[in-house]
Coordinates of N, CA and C in Angstrom, one line a residue:
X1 N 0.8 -1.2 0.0 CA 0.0 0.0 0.0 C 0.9 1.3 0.0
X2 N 1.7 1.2 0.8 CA 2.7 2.5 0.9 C 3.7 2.7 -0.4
X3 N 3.9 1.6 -1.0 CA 4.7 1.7 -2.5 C 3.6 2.7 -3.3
X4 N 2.6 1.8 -3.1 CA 1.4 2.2 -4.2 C 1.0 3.9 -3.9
X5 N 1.0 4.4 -2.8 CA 0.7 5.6 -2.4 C 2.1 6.8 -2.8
X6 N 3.1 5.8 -2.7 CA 4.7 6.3 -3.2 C 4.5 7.0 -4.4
X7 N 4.1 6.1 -5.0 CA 4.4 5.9 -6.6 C 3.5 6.8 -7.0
X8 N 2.2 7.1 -6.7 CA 1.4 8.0 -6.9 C 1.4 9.8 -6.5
X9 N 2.5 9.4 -5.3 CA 2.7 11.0 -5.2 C 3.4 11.3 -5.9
X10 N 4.4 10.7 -6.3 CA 5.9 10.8 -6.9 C 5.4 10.8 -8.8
X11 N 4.2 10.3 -9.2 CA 4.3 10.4 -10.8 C 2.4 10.9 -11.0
X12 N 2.1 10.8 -10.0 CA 0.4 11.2 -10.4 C -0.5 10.2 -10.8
X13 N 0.6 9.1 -10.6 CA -0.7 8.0 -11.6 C -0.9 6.9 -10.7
X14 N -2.2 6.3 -10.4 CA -2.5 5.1 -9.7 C -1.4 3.5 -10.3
X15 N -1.3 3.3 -9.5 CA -1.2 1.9 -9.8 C -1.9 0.6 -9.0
X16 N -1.7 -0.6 -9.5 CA -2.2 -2.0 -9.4 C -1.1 -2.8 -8.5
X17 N -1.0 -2.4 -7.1 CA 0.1 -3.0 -6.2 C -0.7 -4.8 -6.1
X18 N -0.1 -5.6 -6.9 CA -0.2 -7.2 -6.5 C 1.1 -7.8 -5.9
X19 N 0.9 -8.7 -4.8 CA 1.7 -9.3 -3.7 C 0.9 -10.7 -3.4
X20 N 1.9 -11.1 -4.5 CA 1.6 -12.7 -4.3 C 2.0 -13.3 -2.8
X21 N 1.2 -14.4 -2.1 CA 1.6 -14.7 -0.7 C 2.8 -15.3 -1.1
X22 N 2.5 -16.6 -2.3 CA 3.6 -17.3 -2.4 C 5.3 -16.3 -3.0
X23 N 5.3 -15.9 -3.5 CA 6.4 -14.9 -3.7 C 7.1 -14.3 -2.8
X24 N 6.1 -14.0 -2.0 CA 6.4 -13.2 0.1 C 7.1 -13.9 0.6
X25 N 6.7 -14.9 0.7 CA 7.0 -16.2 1.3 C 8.2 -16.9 0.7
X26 N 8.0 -16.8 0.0 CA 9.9 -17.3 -0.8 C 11.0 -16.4 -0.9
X27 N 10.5 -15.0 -1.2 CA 11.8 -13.9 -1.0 C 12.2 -14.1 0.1
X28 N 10.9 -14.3 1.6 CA 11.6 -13.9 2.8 C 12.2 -15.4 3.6
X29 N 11.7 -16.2 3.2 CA 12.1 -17.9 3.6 C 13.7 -18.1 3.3
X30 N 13.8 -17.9 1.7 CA 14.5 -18.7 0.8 C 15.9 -17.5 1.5
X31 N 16.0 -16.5 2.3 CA 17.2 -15.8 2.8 C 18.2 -16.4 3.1
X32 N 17.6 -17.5 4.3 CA 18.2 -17.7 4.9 C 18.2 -19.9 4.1
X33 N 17.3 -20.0 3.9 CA 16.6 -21.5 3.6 C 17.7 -22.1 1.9
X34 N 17.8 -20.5 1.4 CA 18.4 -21.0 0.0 C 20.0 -21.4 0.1
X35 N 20.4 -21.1 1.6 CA 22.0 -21.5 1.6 C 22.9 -21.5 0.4
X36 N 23.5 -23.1 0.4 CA 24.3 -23.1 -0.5 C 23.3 -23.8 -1.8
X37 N 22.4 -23.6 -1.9 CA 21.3 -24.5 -2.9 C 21.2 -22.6 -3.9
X38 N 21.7 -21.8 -3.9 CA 21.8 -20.9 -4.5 C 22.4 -20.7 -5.7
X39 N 23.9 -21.0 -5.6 CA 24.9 -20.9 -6.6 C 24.3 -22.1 -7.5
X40 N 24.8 -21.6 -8.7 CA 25.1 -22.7 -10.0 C 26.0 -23.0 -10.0
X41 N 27.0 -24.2 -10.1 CA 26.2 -25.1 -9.6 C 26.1 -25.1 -8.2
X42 N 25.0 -25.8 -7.9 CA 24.4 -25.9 -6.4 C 25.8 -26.8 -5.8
X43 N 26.2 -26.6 -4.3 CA 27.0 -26.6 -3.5 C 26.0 -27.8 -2.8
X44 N 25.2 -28.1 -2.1 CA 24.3 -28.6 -1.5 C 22.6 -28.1 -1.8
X45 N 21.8 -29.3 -0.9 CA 20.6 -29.0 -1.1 C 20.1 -27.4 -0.1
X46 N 18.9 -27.2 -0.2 CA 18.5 -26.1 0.2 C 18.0 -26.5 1.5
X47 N 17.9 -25.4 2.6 CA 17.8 -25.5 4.1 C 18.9 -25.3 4.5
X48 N 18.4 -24.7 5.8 CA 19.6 -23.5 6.8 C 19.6 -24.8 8.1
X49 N 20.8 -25.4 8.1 CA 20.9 -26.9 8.9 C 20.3 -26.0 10.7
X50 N 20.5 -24.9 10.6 CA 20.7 -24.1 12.3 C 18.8 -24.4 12.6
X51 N 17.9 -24.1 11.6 CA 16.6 -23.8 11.5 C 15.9 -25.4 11.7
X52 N 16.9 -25.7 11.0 CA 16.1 -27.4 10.4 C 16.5 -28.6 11.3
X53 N 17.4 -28.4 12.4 CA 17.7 -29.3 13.1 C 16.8 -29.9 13.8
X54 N 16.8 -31.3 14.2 CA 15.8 -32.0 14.9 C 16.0 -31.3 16.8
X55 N 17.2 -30.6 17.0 CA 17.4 -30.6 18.4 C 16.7 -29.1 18.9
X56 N 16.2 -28.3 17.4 CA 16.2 -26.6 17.7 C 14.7 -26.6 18.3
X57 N 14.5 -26.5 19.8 CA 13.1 -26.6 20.1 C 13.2 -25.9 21.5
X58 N 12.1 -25.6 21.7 CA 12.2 -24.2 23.5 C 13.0 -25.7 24.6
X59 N 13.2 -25.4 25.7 CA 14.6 -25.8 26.5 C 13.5 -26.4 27.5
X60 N 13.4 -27.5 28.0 CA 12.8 -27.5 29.2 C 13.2 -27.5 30.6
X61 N 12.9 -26.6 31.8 CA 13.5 -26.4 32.7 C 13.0 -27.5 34.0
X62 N 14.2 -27.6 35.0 CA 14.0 -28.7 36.0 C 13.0 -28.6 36.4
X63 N 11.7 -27.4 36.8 CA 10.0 -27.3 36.9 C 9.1 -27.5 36.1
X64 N 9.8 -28.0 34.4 CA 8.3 -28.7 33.9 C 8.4 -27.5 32.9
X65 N 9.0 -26.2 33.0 CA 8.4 -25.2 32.5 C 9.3 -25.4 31.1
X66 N 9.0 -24.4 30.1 CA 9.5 -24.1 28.4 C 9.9 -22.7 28.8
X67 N 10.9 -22.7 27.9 CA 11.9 -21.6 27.6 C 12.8 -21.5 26.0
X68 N 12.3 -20.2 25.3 CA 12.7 -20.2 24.1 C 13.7 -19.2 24.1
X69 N 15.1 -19.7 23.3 CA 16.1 -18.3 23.3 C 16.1 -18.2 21.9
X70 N 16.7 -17.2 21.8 CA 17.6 -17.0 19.9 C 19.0 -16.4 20.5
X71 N 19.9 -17.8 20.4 CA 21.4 -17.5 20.8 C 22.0 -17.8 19.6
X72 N 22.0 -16.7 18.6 CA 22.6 -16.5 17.5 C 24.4 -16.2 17.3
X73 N 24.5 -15.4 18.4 CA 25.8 -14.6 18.1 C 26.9 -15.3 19.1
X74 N 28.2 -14.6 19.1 CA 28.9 -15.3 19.9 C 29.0 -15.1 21.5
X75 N 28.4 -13.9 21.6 CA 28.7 -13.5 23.3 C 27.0 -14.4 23.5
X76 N 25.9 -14.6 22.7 CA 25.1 -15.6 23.5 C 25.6 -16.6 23.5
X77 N 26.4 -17.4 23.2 CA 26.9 -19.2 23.3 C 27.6 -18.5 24.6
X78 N 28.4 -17.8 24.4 CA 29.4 -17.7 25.7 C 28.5 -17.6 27.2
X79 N 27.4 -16.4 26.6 CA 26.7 -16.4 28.4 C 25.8 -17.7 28.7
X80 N 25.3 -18.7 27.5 CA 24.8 -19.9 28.0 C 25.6 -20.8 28.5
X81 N 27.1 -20.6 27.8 CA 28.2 -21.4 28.5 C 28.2 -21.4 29.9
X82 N 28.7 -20.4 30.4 CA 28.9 -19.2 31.4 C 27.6 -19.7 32.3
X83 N 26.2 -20.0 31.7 CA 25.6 -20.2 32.9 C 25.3 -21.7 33.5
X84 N 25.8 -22.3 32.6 CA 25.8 -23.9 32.9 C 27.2 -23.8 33.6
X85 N 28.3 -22.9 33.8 CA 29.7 -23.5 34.3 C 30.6 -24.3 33.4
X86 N 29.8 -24.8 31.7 CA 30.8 -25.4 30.8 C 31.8 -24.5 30.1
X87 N 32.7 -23.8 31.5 CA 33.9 -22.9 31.0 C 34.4 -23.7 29.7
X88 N 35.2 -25.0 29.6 CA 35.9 -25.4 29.2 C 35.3 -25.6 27.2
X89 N 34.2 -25.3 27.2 CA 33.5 -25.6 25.8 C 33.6 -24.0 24.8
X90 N 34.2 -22.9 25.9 CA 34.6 -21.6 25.3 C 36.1 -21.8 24.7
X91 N 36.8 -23.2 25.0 CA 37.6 -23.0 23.7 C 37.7 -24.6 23.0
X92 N 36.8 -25.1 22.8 CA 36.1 -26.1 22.4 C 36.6 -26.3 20.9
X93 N 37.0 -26.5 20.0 CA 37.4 -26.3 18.4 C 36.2 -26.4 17.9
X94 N 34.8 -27.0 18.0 CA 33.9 -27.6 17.2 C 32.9 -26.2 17.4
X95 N 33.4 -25.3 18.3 CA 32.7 -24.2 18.6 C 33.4 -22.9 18.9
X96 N 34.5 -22.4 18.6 CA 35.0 -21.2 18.8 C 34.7 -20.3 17.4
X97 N 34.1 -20.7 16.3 CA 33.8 -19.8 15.4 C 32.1 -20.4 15.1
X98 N 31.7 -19.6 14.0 CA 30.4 -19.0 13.8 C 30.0 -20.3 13.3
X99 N 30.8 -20.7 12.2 CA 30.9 -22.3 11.4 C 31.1 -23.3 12.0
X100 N 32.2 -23.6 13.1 CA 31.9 -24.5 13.7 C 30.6 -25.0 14.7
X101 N 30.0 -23.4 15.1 CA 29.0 -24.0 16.0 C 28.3 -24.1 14.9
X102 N 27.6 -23.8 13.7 CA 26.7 -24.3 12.8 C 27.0 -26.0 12.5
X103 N 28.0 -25.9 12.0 CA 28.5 -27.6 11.7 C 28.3 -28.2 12.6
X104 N 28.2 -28.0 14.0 CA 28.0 -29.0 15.4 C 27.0 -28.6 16.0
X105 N 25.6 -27.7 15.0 CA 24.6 -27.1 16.0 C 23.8 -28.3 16.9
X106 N 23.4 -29.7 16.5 CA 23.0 -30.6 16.8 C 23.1 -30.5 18.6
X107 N 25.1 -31.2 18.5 CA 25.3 -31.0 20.0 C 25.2 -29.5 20.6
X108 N 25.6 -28.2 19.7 CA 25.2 -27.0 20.8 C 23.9 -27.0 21.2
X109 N 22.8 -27.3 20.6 CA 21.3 -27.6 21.0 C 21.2 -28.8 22.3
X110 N 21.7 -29.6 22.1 CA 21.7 -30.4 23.1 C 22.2 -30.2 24.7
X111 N 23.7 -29.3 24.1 CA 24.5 -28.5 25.5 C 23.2 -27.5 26.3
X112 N 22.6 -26.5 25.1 CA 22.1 -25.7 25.7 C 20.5 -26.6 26.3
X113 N 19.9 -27.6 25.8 CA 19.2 -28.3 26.4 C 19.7 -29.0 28.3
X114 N 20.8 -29.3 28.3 CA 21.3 -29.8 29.4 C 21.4 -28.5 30.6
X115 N 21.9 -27.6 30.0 CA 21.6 -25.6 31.1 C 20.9 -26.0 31.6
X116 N 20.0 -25.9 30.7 CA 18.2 -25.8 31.2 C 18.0 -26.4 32.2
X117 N 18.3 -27.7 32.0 CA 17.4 -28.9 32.7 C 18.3 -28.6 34.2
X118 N 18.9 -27.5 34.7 CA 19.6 -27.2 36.1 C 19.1 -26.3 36.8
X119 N 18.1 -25.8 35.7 CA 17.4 -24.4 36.3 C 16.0 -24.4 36.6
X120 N 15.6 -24.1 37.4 CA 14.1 -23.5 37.1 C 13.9 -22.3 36.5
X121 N 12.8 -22.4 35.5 CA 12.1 -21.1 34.8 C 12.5 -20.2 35.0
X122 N 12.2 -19.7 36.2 CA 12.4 -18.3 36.7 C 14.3 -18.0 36.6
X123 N 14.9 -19.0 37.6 CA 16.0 -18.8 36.8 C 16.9 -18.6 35.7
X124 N 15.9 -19.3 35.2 CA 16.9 -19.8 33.5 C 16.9 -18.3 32.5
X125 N 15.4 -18.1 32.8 CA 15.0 -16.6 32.4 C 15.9 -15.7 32.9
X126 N 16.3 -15.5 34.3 CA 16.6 -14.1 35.0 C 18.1 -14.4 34.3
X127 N 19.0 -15.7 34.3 CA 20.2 -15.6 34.2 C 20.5 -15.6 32.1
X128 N 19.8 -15.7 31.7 CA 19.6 -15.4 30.3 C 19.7 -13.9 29.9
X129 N 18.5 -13.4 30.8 CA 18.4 -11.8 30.6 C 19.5 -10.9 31.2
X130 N 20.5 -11.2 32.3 CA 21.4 -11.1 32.7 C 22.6 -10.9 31.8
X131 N 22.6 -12.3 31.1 CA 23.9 -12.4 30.1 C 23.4 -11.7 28.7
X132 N 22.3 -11.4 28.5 CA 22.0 -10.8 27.3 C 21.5 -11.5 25.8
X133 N 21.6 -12.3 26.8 CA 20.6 -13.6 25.4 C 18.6 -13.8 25.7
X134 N 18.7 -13.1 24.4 CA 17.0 -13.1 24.1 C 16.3 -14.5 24.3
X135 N 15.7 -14.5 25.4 CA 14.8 -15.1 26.2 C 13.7 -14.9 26.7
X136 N 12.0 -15.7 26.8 CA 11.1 -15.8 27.2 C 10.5 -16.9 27.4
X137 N 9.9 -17.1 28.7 CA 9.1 -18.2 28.7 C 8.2 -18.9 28.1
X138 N 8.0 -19.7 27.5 CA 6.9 -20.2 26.6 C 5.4 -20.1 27.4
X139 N 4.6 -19.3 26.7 CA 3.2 -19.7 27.2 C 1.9 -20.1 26.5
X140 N 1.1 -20.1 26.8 CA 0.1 -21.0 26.2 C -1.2 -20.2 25.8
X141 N -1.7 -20.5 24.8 CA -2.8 -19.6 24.0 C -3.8 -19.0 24.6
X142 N -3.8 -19.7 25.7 CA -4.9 -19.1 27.1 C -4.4 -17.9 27.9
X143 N -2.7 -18.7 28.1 CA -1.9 -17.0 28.9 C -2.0 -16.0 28.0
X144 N -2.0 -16.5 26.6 CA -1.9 -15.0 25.7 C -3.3 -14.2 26.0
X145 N -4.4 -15.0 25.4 CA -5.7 -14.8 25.6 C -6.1 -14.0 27.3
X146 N -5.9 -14.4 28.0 CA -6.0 -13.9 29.5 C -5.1 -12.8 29.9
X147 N -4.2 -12.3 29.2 CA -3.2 -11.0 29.1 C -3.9 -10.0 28.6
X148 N -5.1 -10.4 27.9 CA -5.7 -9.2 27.1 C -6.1 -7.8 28.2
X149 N -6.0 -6.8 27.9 CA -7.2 -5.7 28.8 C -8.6 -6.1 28.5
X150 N -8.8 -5.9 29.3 CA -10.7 -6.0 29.7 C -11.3 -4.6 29.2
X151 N -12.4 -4.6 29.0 CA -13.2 -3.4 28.5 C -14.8 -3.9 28.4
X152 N -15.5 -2.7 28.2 CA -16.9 -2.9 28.9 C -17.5 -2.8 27.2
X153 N -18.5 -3.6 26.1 CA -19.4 -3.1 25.4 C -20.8 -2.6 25.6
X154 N -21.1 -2.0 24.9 CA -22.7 -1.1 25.7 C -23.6 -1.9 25.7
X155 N -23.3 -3.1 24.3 CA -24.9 -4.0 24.3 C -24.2 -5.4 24.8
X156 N -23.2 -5.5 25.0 CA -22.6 -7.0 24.3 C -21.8 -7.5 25.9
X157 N -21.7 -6.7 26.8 CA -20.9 -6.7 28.3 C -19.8 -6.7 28.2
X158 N -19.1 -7.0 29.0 CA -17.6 -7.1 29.4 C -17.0 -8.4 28.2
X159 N -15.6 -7.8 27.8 CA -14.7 -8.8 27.0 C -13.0 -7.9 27.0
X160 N -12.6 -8.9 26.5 CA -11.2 -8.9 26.3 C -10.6 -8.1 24.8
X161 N -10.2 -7.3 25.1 CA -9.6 -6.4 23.7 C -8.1 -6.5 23.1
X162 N -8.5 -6.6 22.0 CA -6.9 -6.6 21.4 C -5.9 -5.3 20.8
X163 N -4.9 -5.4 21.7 CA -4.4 -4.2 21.7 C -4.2 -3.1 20.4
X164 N -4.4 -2.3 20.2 CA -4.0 -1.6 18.7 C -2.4 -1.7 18.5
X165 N -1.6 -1.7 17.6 CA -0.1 -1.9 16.9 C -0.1 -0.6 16.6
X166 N -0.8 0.5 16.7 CA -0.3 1.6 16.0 C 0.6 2.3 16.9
X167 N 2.1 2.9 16.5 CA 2.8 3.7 17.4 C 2.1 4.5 18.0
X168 N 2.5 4.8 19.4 CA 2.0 5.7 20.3 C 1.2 5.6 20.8
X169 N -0.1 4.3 20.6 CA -1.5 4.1 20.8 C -0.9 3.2 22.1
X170 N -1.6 3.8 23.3 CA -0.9 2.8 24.7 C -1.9 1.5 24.7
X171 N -1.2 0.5 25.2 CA -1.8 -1.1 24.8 C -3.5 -1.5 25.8
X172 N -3.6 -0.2 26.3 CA -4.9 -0.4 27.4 C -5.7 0.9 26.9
X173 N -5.5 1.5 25.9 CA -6.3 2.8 25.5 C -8.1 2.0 25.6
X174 N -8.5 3.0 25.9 CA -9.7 2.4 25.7 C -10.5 2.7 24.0
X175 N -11.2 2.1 23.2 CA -12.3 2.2 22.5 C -12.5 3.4 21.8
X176 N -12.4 4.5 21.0 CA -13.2 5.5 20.6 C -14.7 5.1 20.1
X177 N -15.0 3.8 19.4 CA -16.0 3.8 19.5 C -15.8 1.9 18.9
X178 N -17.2 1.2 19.0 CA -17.2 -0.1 18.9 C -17.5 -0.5 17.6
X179 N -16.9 -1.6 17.1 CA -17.5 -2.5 15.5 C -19.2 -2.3 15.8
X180 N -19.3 -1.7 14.9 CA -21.3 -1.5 14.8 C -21.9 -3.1 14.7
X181 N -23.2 -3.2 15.4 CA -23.6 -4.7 15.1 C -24.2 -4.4 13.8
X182 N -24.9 -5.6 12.9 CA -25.4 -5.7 11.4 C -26.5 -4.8 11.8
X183 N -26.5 -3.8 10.9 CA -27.5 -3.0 10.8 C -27.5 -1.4 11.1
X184 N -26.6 -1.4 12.1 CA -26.8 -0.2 13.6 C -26.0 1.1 12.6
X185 N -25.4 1.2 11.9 CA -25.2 2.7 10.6 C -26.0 2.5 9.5
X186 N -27.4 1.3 9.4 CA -27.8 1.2 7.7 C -28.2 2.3 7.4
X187 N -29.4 2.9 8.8 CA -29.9 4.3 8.0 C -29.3 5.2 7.9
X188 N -28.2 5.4 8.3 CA -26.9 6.4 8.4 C -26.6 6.6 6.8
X189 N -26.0 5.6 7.1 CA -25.4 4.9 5.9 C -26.4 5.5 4.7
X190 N -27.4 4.8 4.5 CA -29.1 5.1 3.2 C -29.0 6.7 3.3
X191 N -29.2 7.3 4.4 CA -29.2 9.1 4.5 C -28.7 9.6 3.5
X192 N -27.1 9.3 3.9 CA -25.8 10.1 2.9 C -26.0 9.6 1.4
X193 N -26.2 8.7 1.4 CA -26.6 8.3 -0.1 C -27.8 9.0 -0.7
X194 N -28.5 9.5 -0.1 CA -29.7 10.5 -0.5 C -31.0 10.0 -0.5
X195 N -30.9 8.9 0.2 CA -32.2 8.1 0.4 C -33.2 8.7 0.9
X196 N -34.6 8.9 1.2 CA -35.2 9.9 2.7 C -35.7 8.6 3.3
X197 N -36.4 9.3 5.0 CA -36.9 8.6 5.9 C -37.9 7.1 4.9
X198 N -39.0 7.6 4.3 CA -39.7 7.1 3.9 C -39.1 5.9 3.1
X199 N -38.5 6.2 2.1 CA -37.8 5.1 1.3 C -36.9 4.0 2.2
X200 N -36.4 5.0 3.1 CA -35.7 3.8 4.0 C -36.6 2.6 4.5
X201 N -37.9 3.7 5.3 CA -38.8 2.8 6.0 C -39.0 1.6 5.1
X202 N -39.6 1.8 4.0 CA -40.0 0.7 2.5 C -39.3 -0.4 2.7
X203 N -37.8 0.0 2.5 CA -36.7 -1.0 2.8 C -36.4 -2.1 3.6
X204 N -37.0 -1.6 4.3 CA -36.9 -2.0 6.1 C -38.0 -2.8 6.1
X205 N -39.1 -2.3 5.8 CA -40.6 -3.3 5.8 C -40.4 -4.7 5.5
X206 N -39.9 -3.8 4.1 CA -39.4 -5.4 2.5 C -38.7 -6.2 3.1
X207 N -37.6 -5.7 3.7 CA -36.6 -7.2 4.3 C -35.6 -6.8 3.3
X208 N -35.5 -5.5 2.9 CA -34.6 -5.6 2.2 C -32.9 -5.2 2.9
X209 N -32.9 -4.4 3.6 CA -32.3 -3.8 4.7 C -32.5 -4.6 6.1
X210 N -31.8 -4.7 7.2 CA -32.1 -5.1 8.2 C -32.6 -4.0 9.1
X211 N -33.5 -3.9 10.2 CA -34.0 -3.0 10.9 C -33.1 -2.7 12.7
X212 N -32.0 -2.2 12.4 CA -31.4 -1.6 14.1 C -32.1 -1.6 14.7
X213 N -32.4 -2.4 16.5 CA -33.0 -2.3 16.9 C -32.2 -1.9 18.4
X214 N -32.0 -0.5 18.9 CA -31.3 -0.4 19.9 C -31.9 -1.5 21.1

């Protein structure tokens, strides 16, 4: 939409912005996914081994609980190292560079699986956020659902609201005004169009319109 709005201030003329999903979906996948399956000739098959591993899954902690990190870089391996006490794996050969821990991600998944299993949740979190490796607890469609703000409708009672994404809009704003139920702007709506009372009424009788009934 914003290209499309670009392109119109910038030349005066409308355009036809189409965005295939599948095309979205393969520019932004195939970044990371098209590896060495890129070059001609192809080097290997396609897939990013770090993504695709059978070991890359949230961590479970000594209470039962799930924990998801993204320890991409080097100072995260170090501060997961660092919090299991596996000093000795910071000069490890199969892991002191970017490639080796990719070629050995299997066991780094597994190492960083073994942390876990020393900590409880709460810890594993606090000492993650600590060392600076992006970390959160895993929760469940209910915790999300249940996080919502509450708010009051006038016909409909109390429910749960989903926060607006727009900058600046604070995540508990209340409402300026509610999704209309079917009907509740028709004659609004028929007015502006130049309709009068009468012809609406007609409409309304017919079944052709539905009749708002506060």
């Amino acid at each position: 939409v914003l290209a499309g709005l670009f392109h119109r201030e910038r030349t005066g003329e409308g355009t036809d912005t189409v965005l295939a999903m599948y095309d979205m979906m393969r520019a932004f996948l195939l970044v990371e996914h098209g590896a060495e399956a890129i070059p001609e000739p192809q080097l290997s098959r396609a897939g990013y081994p770090r993504l695709l591993s059978a070991e890359r899954r949230p961590l479970r902690t000594s209470d039962g609980g799930l924990v998801a990190i993204l320890a991409y870089e080097r100072h995260h391996f170090e501060g997961l190292i660092r919090i299991g006490g596996r000093l000795e794996m910071l000069e490890d050969e199969r892991f002191v560079s970017r490639l080796g821990r990719l070629n050995n991600i299997d066991e780094l998944y597994r190492e960083y699986q073994r942390i876990a299993e020393t900590h409880t949740t709460q810890e594993f979190v606090d000492a993650c956020a600590a060392a600076g490796v992006p970390v959160h607890e895993v929760v469940t469609l209910d915790d999300v659902t249940n996080s919502l703000p509450m708010t009051d409708h006038p016909r409909l009672g109390r429910y749960r609201m989903t926060p607006s994404l727009a900058p600046g809009v604070p995540v508990d704003a209340e409402p300026r005004r509610f999704a209309p139920v079917l009907g509740e702007n028709g004659r609004e709506v028929l007015l502006d169009l130049g309709y009068s009372d009468e012809e609406i009424d007609e409409l309304e009788n017919s079944g052709v319109v539905g009749r708002y009934r506060s």
